[in-house]
Short mmCIF file of C-alpha atoms and ligand atoms in Angstrom, two decimals:
data_model
loop_
_atom_site.label_atom_id
_atom_site.label_comp_id
_atom_site.label_asym_id
_atom_site.label_seq_id
_atom_site.Cartn_x
_atom_site.Cartn_y
_atom_site.Cartn_z
CA MET A 21 50.16 33.09 205.66
CA GLY A 22 52.71 33.23 208.37
CA ASP A 23 54.84 30.57 206.40
CA LEU A 24 54.51 32.72 203.22
CA THR A 25 55.60 35.85 204.81
CA ASP A 26 58.37 34.21 206.66
CA ARG A 27 59.85 32.55 203.65
CA LEU A 28 59.64 35.44 201.67
CA ALA A 29 61.23 37.70 204.47
CA GLN A 30 64.30 35.24 204.24
CA GLY A 31 65.38 36.31 201.18
CA LEU A 32 64.61 39.73 200.88
CA SER A 33 65.71 43.10 202.67
CA ALA A 34 64.09 44.37 205.97
CA GLY A 35 60.85 46.18 205.01
CA ALA A 36 60.34 44.86 201.82
CA VAL A 37 57.68 42.41 203.20
CA VAL A 38 54.37 44.44 203.84
CA VAL A 39 51.32 42.75 205.20
CA ASP A 40 49.70 45.86 206.72
CA PRO A 41 46.03 45.81 205.14
CA ASP A 42 45.75 49.49 204.76
CA VAL A 43 49.09 49.34 202.69
CA THR A 44 48.15 46.29 200.82
CA ALA A 45 44.95 47.46 200.16
CA ALA A 46 46.58 50.40 197.87
CA TYR A 47 48.16 47.64 195.94
CA SER A 48 45.35 45.96 194.89
CA ARG A 49 44.37 47.67 191.82
CA ASP A 50 45.50 49.62 188.76
CA MET A 51 43.55 52.43 187.28
CA ALA A 52 40.80 50.68 185.78
CA GLY A 53 37.48 51.10 187.13
CA PHE A 54 34.99 48.12 187.31
CA CYS A 55 37.52 45.26 187.23
CA ALA A 56 37.25 43.10 190.12
CA ALA A 57 40.35 43.33 192.55
CA GLY A 58 41.16 40.68 195.25
CA VAL A 59 43.02 40.88 198.38
CA PRO A 60 46.42 40.58 198.58
CA ALA A 61 48.24 38.38 201.37
CA VAL A 62 51.25 40.25 201.10
CA VAL A 63 53.03 43.14 199.01
CA VAL A 64 56.86 42.52 198.33
CA PHE A 65 59.45 45.12 197.00
CA PRO A 66 62.36 43.26 195.83
CA GLU A 67 65.53 45.26 195.08
CA THR A 68 67.58 42.76 192.92
CA VAL A 69 67.05 40.22 190.45
CA GLU A 70 68.08 37.43 193.12
CA GLN A 71 65.42 38.50 195.20
CA VAL A 72 62.93 38.39 192.38
CA GLN A 73 63.93 34.79 191.97
CA HIS A 74 63.76 34.10 195.29
CA VAL A 75 60.00 35.45 195.48
CA MET A 76 59.06 33.21 192.41
CA ARG A 77 60.79 30.20 194.00
CA VAL A 78 58.95 30.60 197.43
CA ALA A 79 55.46 31.04 195.31
CA THR A 80 56.08 27.99 193.03
CA GLU A 81 56.71 25.81 196.37
CA LEU A 82 53.64 27.14 198.34
CA ARG A 83 51.60 27.31 195.13
CA VAL A 84 50.78 31.04 195.59
CA PRO A 85 49.58 33.25 192.92
CA VAL A 86 51.82 36.19 192.00
CA VAL A 87 50.80 39.23 190.65
CA PRO A 88 53.60 41.59 189.18
CA GLN A 89 53.00 45.42 189.34
CA GLY A 90 54.83 48.43 187.77
CA ALA A 91 53.23 51.89 188.45
CA ARG A 92 49.54 50.55 188.32
CA THR A 93 48.77 52.94 185.76
CA GLY A 94 47.30 50.43 183.72
CA LEU A 95 43.49 50.75 182.37
CA SER A 96 42.51 47.09 181.92
CA GLY A 97 42.64 45.51 185.53
CA ALA A 98 45.95 43.55 184.53
CA ALA A 99 47.71 44.59 187.55
CA ASN A 100 44.91 43.88 189.90
CA ALA A 101 45.51 41.50 192.73
CA VAL A 102 43.96 38.12 193.31
CA ASP A 103 42.85 36.78 196.56
CA GLY A 104 45.72 35.42 198.87
CA CYS A 105 48.29 36.44 196.15
CA VAL A 106 51.79 37.67 196.37
CA VAL A 107 51.80 41.46 194.82
CA LEU A 108 55.35 41.75 193.21
CA SER A 109 56.17 45.24 192.86
CA LEU A 110 59.14 46.36 190.67
CA VAL A 111 59.42 49.78 191.61
CA LYS A 112 62.39 49.53 193.53
CA LEU A 113 64.30 47.80 190.53
CA ASN A 114 64.58 51.20 189.17
CA ARG A 115 68.14 51.83 187.64
CA ILE A 116 69.33 52.73 184.44
CA LEU A 117 72.28 50.33 183.79
CA GLU A 118 73.77 51.42 180.83
CA ILE A 119 73.50 53.69 177.76
CA ASP A 120 75.42 53.02 174.67
CA PRO A 121 75.21 55.72 172.27
CA VAL A 122 77.51 53.69 169.72
CA ASN A 123 74.97 50.52 169.67
CA ARG A 124 72.14 53.03 170.39
CA ILE A 125 70.86 50.77 173.23
CA ALA A 126 69.95 51.57 177.00
CA VAL A 127 69.94 48.67 179.65
CA VAL A 128 67.41 49.18 182.31
CA GLU A 129 65.62 47.79 185.11
CA PRO A 130 61.71 47.41 185.18
CA GLY A 131 60.89 49.95 187.72
CA VAL A 132 62.59 52.84 185.80
CA VAL A 133 59.92 55.59 184.97
CA ASN A 134 59.46 56.11 181.20
CA ALA A 135 59.83 60.00 181.28
CA GLU A 136 62.96 59.55 183.53
CA LEU A 137 64.53 57.15 180.64
CA SER A 138 63.32 59.64 178.12
CA ARG A 139 65.14 62.64 179.91
CA THR A 140 68.19 60.73 180.73
CA VAL A 141 68.88 59.62 176.88
CA GLU A 142 67.97 63.19 175.79
CA GLN A 143 71.01 64.53 177.51
CA LEU A 144 73.22 62.52 175.02
CA GLY A 145 71.42 63.49 171.87
CA LEU A 146 69.29 60.20 171.95
CA SER A 147 65.59 59.43 172.26
CA TYR A 148 63.54 56.22 173.70
CA PRO A 149 60.16 57.25 171.37
CA PRO A 150 57.35 55.07 173.09
CA ASP A 151 55.71 58.08 175.17
CA PRO A 152 52.37 57.00 176.81
CA SER A 153 50.46 60.01 178.12
CA SER A 154 51.04 58.64 181.42
CA TRP A 155 54.75 58.77 180.79
CA GLU A 156 55.59 60.84 183.94
CA SER A 157 54.53 57.75 186.18
CA CYS A 158 54.44 54.54 184.19
CA THR A 159 57.50 52.27 184.12
CA ILE A 160 59.14 50.42 181.40
CA GLY A 161 58.06 47.10 183.10
CA GLY A 162 54.55 48.10 182.59
CA ASN A 163 55.24 49.39 179.33
CA ILE A 164 56.56 46.03 178.26
CA GLY A 165 53.76 44.14 180.13
CA THR A 166 51.03 45.99 178.10
CA GLY A 167 52.97 46.68 175.06
CA ALA A 168 52.30 50.33 175.55
CA GLY A 169 51.74 53.00 172.46
CA GLY A 170 51.57 56.58 173.06
CA LEU A 171 51.46 59.80 171.14
CA CYS A 172 54.27 59.20 168.73
CA CYS A 173 53.60 55.99 167.54
CA VAL A 174 52.21 57.14 164.05
CA LYS A 175 55.92 57.78 163.39
CA TYR A 176 57.81 55.61 165.82
CA GLY A 177 55.76 52.50 166.54
CA VAL A 178 55.19 51.06 169.79
CA THR A 179 56.98 49.41 172.61
CA SER A 180 57.62 46.27 171.12
CA GLU A 181 59.66 47.82 168.30
CA TYR A 182 62.14 49.02 170.98
CA VAL A 183 62.54 45.96 172.92
CA LEU A 184 65.62 43.88 171.72
CA GLY A 185 66.26 41.87 174.67
CA LEU A 186 65.07 40.76 178.22
CA ASP A 187 65.91 39.00 181.25
CA VAL A 188 62.94 37.36 182.82
CA VAL A 189 62.48 35.35 186.06
CA LEU A 190 60.31 32.27 185.17
CA ALA A 191 57.47 31.25 187.37
CA ASP A 192 59.74 28.60 188.99
CA GLY A 193 62.73 31.42 189.63
CA ARG A 194 64.73 30.45 186.60
CA LEU A 195 66.43 33.31 184.87
CA LEU A 196 65.82 33.50 181.06
CA SER A 197 67.76 35.71 178.94
CA THR A 198 65.93 36.35 175.47
CA GLY A 199 67.02 38.27 172.18
CA ARG A 200 69.85 40.52 171.75
CA ARG A 201 72.12 43.56 172.28
CA THR A 202 73.15 43.93 168.37
CA ALA A 203 71.22 45.77 165.68
CA LYS A 204 70.02 42.56 163.98
CA GLY A 205 69.44 38.94 165.20
CA VAL A 206 67.00 36.20 164.06
CA ALA A 207 68.20 33.30 166.22
CA GLY A 208 65.51 30.93 167.34
CA TYR A 209 61.93 31.87 168.11
CA ASP A 210 61.32 35.52 169.14
CA LEU A 211 60.48 35.03 172.77
CA THR A 212 61.30 38.84 173.32
CA ARG A 213 58.16 39.89 171.37
CA LEU A 214 56.12 37.08 172.98
CA PHE A 215 56.79 38.61 176.35
CA VAL A 216 55.86 42.23 175.20
CA GLY A 217 52.18 42.59 176.07
CA SER A 218 52.08 39.50 177.97
CA GLU A 219 50.86 41.21 181.00
CA GLY A 220 52.72 39.47 183.73
CA THR A 221 51.27 36.21 182.81
CA LEU A 222 54.31 34.48 181.46
CA GLY A 223 57.31 35.78 183.68
CA VAL A 224 58.84 38.74 185.51
CA VAL A 225 60.76 41.12 183.34
CA VAL A 226 63.68 42.11 185.32
CA ARG A 227 66.09 43.92 182.79
CA ALA A 228 65.63 45.25 179.36
CA VAL A 229 67.88 45.95 176.44
CA LEU A 230 66.04 49.09 174.77
CA ALA A 231 66.69 50.36 171.20
CA LEU A 232 67.42 54.16 171.06
CA ARG A 233 67.03 56.63 168.36
CA PRO A 234 68.98 59.97 167.58
CA ALA A 235 67.05 62.74 169.42
CA PRO A 236 64.79 64.42 166.80
CA ALA A 237 64.24 68.25 166.55
CA PRO A 238 61.36 69.61 168.74
CA GLN A 239 57.75 69.12 167.36
CA LEU A 240 56.26 71.88 165.67
CA ALA A 241 52.29 71.29 166.07
CA LEU A 242 49.32 72.85 164.42
CA ALA A 243 45.67 72.43 165.26
CA ALA A 244 42.67 72.08 162.83
CA GLU A 245 39.07 72.57 163.56
CA PHE A 246 36.74 70.31 161.48
CA PRO A 247 32.84 70.53 161.32
CA SER A 248 32.50 66.80 161.39
CA ALA A 249 34.24 63.31 162.06
CA ASP A 250 33.83 62.74 158.44
CA ALA A 251 35.99 65.66 157.39
CA ALA A 252 38.74 65.21 160.03
CA GLY A 253 38.77 61.46 159.19
CA ALA A 254 39.22 62.72 155.48
CA ALA A 255 42.23 64.86 156.43
CA VAL A 256 43.91 61.91 158.35
CA CYS A 257 43.53 59.95 155.45
CA GLU A 258 44.95 62.61 152.90
CA VAL A 259 47.77 63.28 155.19
CA MET A 260 48.99 59.52 155.17
CA ALA A 261 47.87 58.87 151.25
CA ARG A 262 50.43 61.76 150.48
CA GLY A 263 53.44 60.16 152.18
CA LEU A 264 53.58 62.60 154.90
CA THR A 265 54.93 61.22 158.20
CA PRO A 266 53.89 63.07 161.23
CA SER A 267 55.18 62.69 164.41
CA LEU A 268 52.12 63.05 166.04
CA MET A 269 48.26 63.00 164.72
CA GLU A 270 45.53 63.32 167.46
CA LEU A 271 42.09 63.88 167.38
CA MET A 272 39.73 65.42 170.20
CA ASP A 273 36.17 65.62 169.89
CA ALA A 274 34.00 68.37 171.26
CA VAL A 275 33.47 66.66 174.90
CA SER A 276 37.10 66.20 175.20
CA VAL A 277 38.06 69.86 174.11
CA ARG A 278 35.59 71.23 176.75
CA ALA A 279 36.77 68.96 179.54
CA VAL A 280 40.34 69.90 178.63
CA ASN A 281 39.50 73.52 178.70
CA GLU A 282 37.62 73.14 182.08
CA LEU A 283 40.61 71.55 183.70
CA GLY A 284 43.55 73.37 182.27
CA GLN A 285 41.93 76.53 181.04
CA MET A 286 43.84 75.59 177.85
CA GLY A 287 41.51 78.00 175.62
CA LEU A 288 41.05 75.28 172.98
CA PRO A 289 38.32 76.34 170.41
CA GLU A 290 35.05 74.73 171.61
CA SER A 291 32.96 75.43 168.49
CA THR A 292 34.58 72.60 166.92
CA GLN A 293 33.38 68.86 166.47
CA ALA A 294 36.69 67.65 165.86
CA LEU A 295 40.16 69.04 166.64
CA LEU A 296 43.16 67.75 164.81
CA LEU A 297 46.46 68.11 166.06
CA VAL A 298 49.30 67.23 163.67
CA ALA A 299 53.14 67.76 164.52
CA PHE A 300 56.32 66.95 162.59
CA ASP A 301 59.97 67.01 163.99
CA GLY A 302 61.84 66.49 161.08
CA PRO A 303 64.35 69.07 159.44
CA ASP A 304 61.42 70.65 157.09
CA ARG A 305 58.69 70.61 159.75
CA VAL A 306 57.59 74.14 158.76
CA GLY A 307 56.96 73.15 155.18
CA GLU A 308 55.34 69.98 156.05
CA LEU A 309 53.07 71.50 158.22
CA ALA A 310 52.21 73.96 155.64
CA ARG A 311 51.23 71.13 153.45
CA VAL A 312 49.25 69.67 156.24
CA ALA A 313 47.49 72.79 156.55
CA GLU A 314 46.43 72.75 153.06
CA LEU A 315 45.05 69.32 152.99
CA CYS A 316 43.12 69.96 156.25
CA ARG A 317 41.43 73.09 154.52
CA ALA A 318 40.94 70.84 151.31
CA ALA A 319 39.12 68.15 153.48
CA GLY A 320 36.88 71.06 155.13
CA ALA A 321 38.71 72.50 157.96
CA THR A 322 37.15 75.68 159.38
CA GLU A 323 40.02 76.85 160.78
CA VAL A 324 43.75 75.83 160.67
CA VAL A 325 46.06 77.15 163.61
CA PRO A 326 49.68 76.81 163.10
CA ALA A 327 51.42 77.04 166.65
CA GLU A 328 53.65 80.18 166.44
CA ASP A 329 56.58 78.78 168.51
CA GLN A 330 57.79 75.83 170.47
CA ALA A 331 56.12 76.94 173.41
CA GLU A 332 52.84 77.15 171.83
CA SER A 333 53.34 73.63 170.20
CA ASP A 334 53.99 72.47 173.70
CA LEU A 335 50.83 73.75 175.15
CA LEU A 336 48.79 72.09 172.30
CA LEU A 337 50.56 68.79 173.16
CA ALA A 338 50.21 69.18 176.83
CA ALA A 339 46.36 69.82 176.23
CA ARG A 340 46.08 66.58 174.51
CA ARG A 341 47.86 64.74 177.43
CA LEU A 342 45.21 66.35 179.89
CA ALA A 343 42.16 64.72 177.77
CA LEU A 344 41.98 61.44 179.92
CA PRO A 345 42.19 62.99 183.58
CA ALA A 346 40.03 65.68 182.36
CA LEU A 347 37.07 63.56 181.14
CA ASP A 348 37.91 61.49 184.36
CA ARG A 349 36.49 64.30 186.20
CA LEU A 350 33.08 64.38 184.46
CA GLY A 351 31.74 61.21 186.15
CA THR A 352 32.60 57.71 186.34
CA THR A 353 34.41 56.35 183.10
CA MET A 354 34.97 53.43 181.25
CA ILE A 355 37.81 53.83 179.15
CA ASP A 356 37.99 52.19 175.77
CA ASP A 357 40.85 51.30 173.59
CA VAL A 358 39.64 50.24 170.07
CA ALA A 359 41.87 50.25 166.91
CA VAL A 360 40.72 50.30 163.44
CA PRO A 361 42.47 50.75 160.13
CA ARG A 362 43.18 54.49 159.85
CA SER A 363 41.03 54.62 156.70
CA ARG A 364 37.89 53.76 158.58
CA LEU A 365 38.41 56.14 161.60
CA ALA A 366 35.31 58.57 160.44
CA GLU A 367 33.24 55.29 160.50
CA MET A 368 34.14 54.38 163.75
CA LEU A 369 33.71 57.91 165.45
CA ASN A 370 30.32 58.22 163.84
CA GLY A 371 29.57 54.62 165.16
CA VAL A 372 30.51 55.68 168.75
CA ALA A 373 28.27 58.85 168.31
CA ALA A 374 25.32 56.57 167.44
CA ILE A 375 25.88 54.15 170.23
CA ALA A 376 26.35 57.09 172.81
CA GLU A 377 22.87 58.45 171.59
CA ARG A 378 21.15 54.92 171.48
CA HIS A 379 22.19 54.32 174.92
CA GLY A 380 21.63 58.12 176.07
CA LEU A 381 25.00 58.48 177.60
CA THR A 382 27.70 61.03 176.91
CA ILE A 383 30.79 59.27 175.32
CA GLY A 384 34.06 61.64 174.91
CA VAL A 385 36.47 60.18 172.38
CA VAL A 386 40.37 61.08 172.08
CA SER A 387 42.15 59.09 169.28
CA HIS A 388 45.49 58.35 168.12
CA ALA A 389 44.08 59.33 164.92
CA GLY A 390 47.11 58.28 162.79
CA ASP A 391 47.23 54.91 164.30
CA GLY A 392 43.36 54.83 163.93
CA ASN A 393 43.35 54.06 167.97
CA THR A 394 40.46 55.50 169.59
CA HIS A 395 39.75 55.97 173.37
CA PRO A 396 36.04 56.23 173.63
CA ILE A 397 35.24 57.16 177.12
CA VAL A 398 31.90 56.43 178.39
CA ILE A 399 30.82 58.63 181.23
CA PHE A 400 28.10 57.66 183.75
CA ASP A 401 26.82 57.93 187.07
CA ALA A 402 27.75 54.43 188.97
CA GLU A 403 25.24 55.11 191.60
CA ASP A 404 22.64 54.90 189.07
CA GLU A 405 22.08 51.11 188.13
CA ASP A 406 20.26 51.75 184.96
CA GLN A 407 23.17 54.13 183.69
CA ALA A 408 25.81 51.46 184.74
CA VAL A 409 23.94 48.91 182.67
CA ARG A 410 23.57 51.07 179.70
CA ALA A 411 27.49 52.25 180.13
CA GLN A 412 28.53 48.37 179.71
CA ARG A 413 26.37 47.83 177.03
CA SER A 414 28.02 50.86 175.26
CA PHE A 415 31.45 49.59 176.06
CA ASP A 416 30.66 46.24 174.38
CA ASP A 417 29.27 47.85 171.47
CA ILE A 418 32.23 50.09 171.02
CA MET A 419 34.21 46.78 170.81
CA ALA A 420 31.80 45.00 168.51
CA LEU A 421 31.97 48.12 165.99
CA GLY A 422 35.68 48.04 166.22
CA LEU A 423 35.67 44.09 165.16
CA GLU A 424 33.09 44.71 162.73
CA LEU A 425 35.48 47.40 160.93
CA GLY A 426 38.37 45.36 160.69
CA GLY A 427 40.01 46.44 163.99
CA THR A 428 40.98 45.15 167.32
CA ILE A 429 39.52 45.27 170.60
CA THR A 430 42.85 46.93 172.36
CA GLY A 431 45.20 49.06 170.45
CA GLU A 432 47.53 49.48 173.45
CA HIS A 433 45.93 49.13 176.73
CA GLY A 434 45.70 45.55 176.63
CA VAL A 435 42.99 42.80 177.77
CA GLY A 436 43.70 42.42 181.56
CA LEU A 437 40.37 41.57 183.22
CA LEU A 438 38.41 44.18 181.31
CA LYS A 439 38.32 42.48 177.95
CA ARG A 440 39.03 38.88 178.53
CA ASP A 441 35.85 37.88 177.07
CA TRP A 442 36.15 39.81 174.07
CA LEU A 443 39.76 38.20 173.58
CA ALA A 444 38.15 35.00 172.56
CA ARG A 445 35.90 36.86 170.10
CA GLU A 446 38.73 38.29 168.40
CA LEU A 447 41.17 35.46 168.28
CA GLY A 448 38.78 32.65 167.45
CA PRO A 449 39.06 29.33 169.10
CA VAL A 450 42.26 27.99 167.47
CA ALA A 451 44.33 30.91 168.44
CA LEU A 452 42.86 30.98 171.93
CA GLU A 453 43.76 27.41 172.30
CA LEU A 454 47.41 27.71 171.34
CA GLN A 455 47.84 31.09 173.46
CA ARG A 456 46.43 29.01 176.33
CA GLN A 457 49.08 26.27 175.56
CA LEU A 458 52.01 28.81 175.60
CA LYS A 459 50.92 30.06 178.95
CA GLY A 460 50.87 26.46 180.22
CA VAL A 461 54.52 26.18 178.86
CA PHE A 462 55.81 29.14 180.75
CA ASP A 463 53.95 28.79 183.84
CA PRO A 464 52.64 25.21 184.15
CA LEU A 465 51.19 25.83 187.52
CA GLY A 466 49.17 28.78 186.74
CA ILE A 467 50.54 30.96 189.40
CA LEU A 468 51.69 34.13 187.49
CA ASN A 469 48.74 36.69 187.23
CA PRO A 470 45.96 34.15 187.08
CA GLY A 471 42.80 35.12 185.66
CA LYS A 472 44.34 37.71 183.29
CA MET A 473 44.38 37.93 179.60
CA VAL A 474 43.92 34.43 178.19
C1 FAD B 12 46.35 59.23 182.23
C2 FAD B 12 46.65 57.91 181.59
C3 FAD B 12 47.19 57.91 180.36
C4 FAD B 12 47.57 56.63 179.79
N1 FAD B 12 48.01 57.04 178.38
C5 FAD B 12 48.48 55.84 177.74
C6 FAD B 12 49.00 55.99 176.45
O1 FAD B 12 48.88 57.02 175.95
N2 FAD B 12 49.48 54.70 175.81
C7 FAD B 12 49.25 53.49 176.78
O2 FAD B 12 49.74 52.54 176.16
N3 FAD B 12 48.91 53.36 177.63
C8 FAD B 12 48.56 54.54 178.33
N4 FAD B 12 47.91 54.51 179.67
C9 FAD B 12 47.79 53.04 180.38
C10 FAD B 12 48.88 52.70 181.25
O3 FAD B 12 49.76 53.99 181.50
C11 FAD B 12 50.09 51.72 180.54
O4 FAD B 12 49.28 50.62 180.19
C12 FAD B 12 51.28 51.44 181.06
O5 FAD B 12 52.22 50.74 180.19
C13 FAD B 12 51.22 50.75 182.31
O6 FAD B 12 52.41 50.67 183.20
P1 FAD B 12 52.61 50.60 184.66
O7 FAD B 12 54.12 50.70 185.07
O8 FAD B 12 51.50 51.45 185.39
O9 FAD B 12 52.14 48.93 185.00
P2 FAD B 12 51.07 48.20 185.53
O10 FAD B 12 49.91 48.92 185.60
O11 FAD B 12 51.52 48.14 187.11
O12 FAD B 12 51.14 47.04 185.11
C14 FAD B 12 50.50 46.70 183.71
C15 FAD B 12 50.66 45.04 183.34
O13 FAD B 12 52.21 44.97 183.05
C16 FAD B 12 52.50 43.98 184.09
N5 FAD B 12 54.05 44.23 184.62
C17 FAD B 12 54.29 45.35 185.16
N6 FAD B 12 55.68 45.04 185.53
C18 FAD B 12 55.97 44.24 185.05
C19 FAD B 12 57.26 43.39 184.85
N7 FAD B 12 58.44 43.89 185.56
N8 FAD B 12 57.18 42.19 184.54
C20 FAD B 12 56.09 41.55 183.88
N9 FAD B 12 54.90 42.04 183.90
C21 FAD B 12 54.82 43.24 184.53
C22 FAD B 12 51.57 43.85 185.09
O14 FAD B 12 51.31 42.56 185.78
C23 FAD B 12 50.26 44.13 184.28
O15 FAD B 12 49.74 43.11 183.62
C24 FAD B 12 47.32 55.79 180.44
C25 FAD B 12 46.81 55.67 181.71
C26 FAD B 12 46.66 56.73 182.34
C27 FAD B 12 46.13 56.66 183.74
#
């Protein structure tokens, strides 16, 4: 241990090597409950690419595991420490290095917070679309590590679509550059995409070239109340089948609506079974909202309320962003993240309701409905052993249901520790073996975030 910290300190700034157990304990886990977290030997805060290379060289030489971390808002245990590891926090590599409006790219370090990048490029009439609900705190490095999604993906897609190139420090300290700064480029295997969603198991991202888009007009939203998941699911399908392209299409069930009202006094309608929020940000957003309102009524909406102005729209979207923290206050939570083809959204929601009933637990559901990406949140009392068992069974049943409906066990939160056993079920033996071989190519000693994902 002394050797490890001494060696690390030789290449890092004063104060960048932390061994105080009270401090290191705070860096031992992300925001996923129920995932094992080890005790780190040390937490380091490099400020330059060279310092990250130094950390990886020392770790390779001493065969010590390294767990890269962003803001630790992850929901799969992917950033959790393993015993005796170096926690490699990237939060101090936090500079926006370049914004190039002509080529529509930004070059950033991994510790830049998502919302900070969004606000900075907005001032230049540009946007960086990926917008996880945690955008005020999560980092670009973490977003790349998890392949994060968000609320706008139904129109703009997920993080992988915006990562053009990366600088990555490999396990042995070498610096790899992948991808491009150009609008197009197909030279060689697409290693950039391989790193997106690799959960810190293949290398440490130290710089990213990100695609930007012209800033859209502010979103205008409506809220539609439905008496059932079937009716809400039908409305979602109609909107998409008619060729409309909302910039957001989110669904909250009765449990999450009540929870948000309790936390934020939002005044959302509590008599509804399913509250659909739809927004547009194009030049004809008023007309498009009117068409959606009609489709919602035809699908059985009991009430459709378009926002009167920008402030009201913003409030609706803010209410949606509150859903996870609001549900989190109702008890201990297990947050799932199952995506199904959007045509099967209603089946998924009805199936989750049946699972809740079967196990006698409350499960609140918020969904990125336009993407078929549901977040069923199992709420229970962790002190009650029987409830904890039923919660785990519900969580597993939800993933099994997602696979049965042609979906995936994780739409955006990642595998981490939480879903490692389920990955094998989704991938099958051939794909799993190839993924493990790929891991071996990049990290032959197995020191990078061991025990996560594959
Ligand atoms: C309230 C709330 C709302 C959320 N909403 C969403 C949402 O809408 N959509 C969504 O997708 N997620 C959401 N999340 C989950 C989480 O915010 C995302 O997974 C986010 O991308 C994690 O970023 P982070 O900086 O916190 O990374 P961390 O949690 O610290 O790390 C995540 C993973 O990335 C790896 N990693 C971090 N930095 C690097 C790096 N520089 N190089 C290599 N690997 C790295 C870590 O090892 C880990 O595997 C939400 C979380 C909360 C708490």
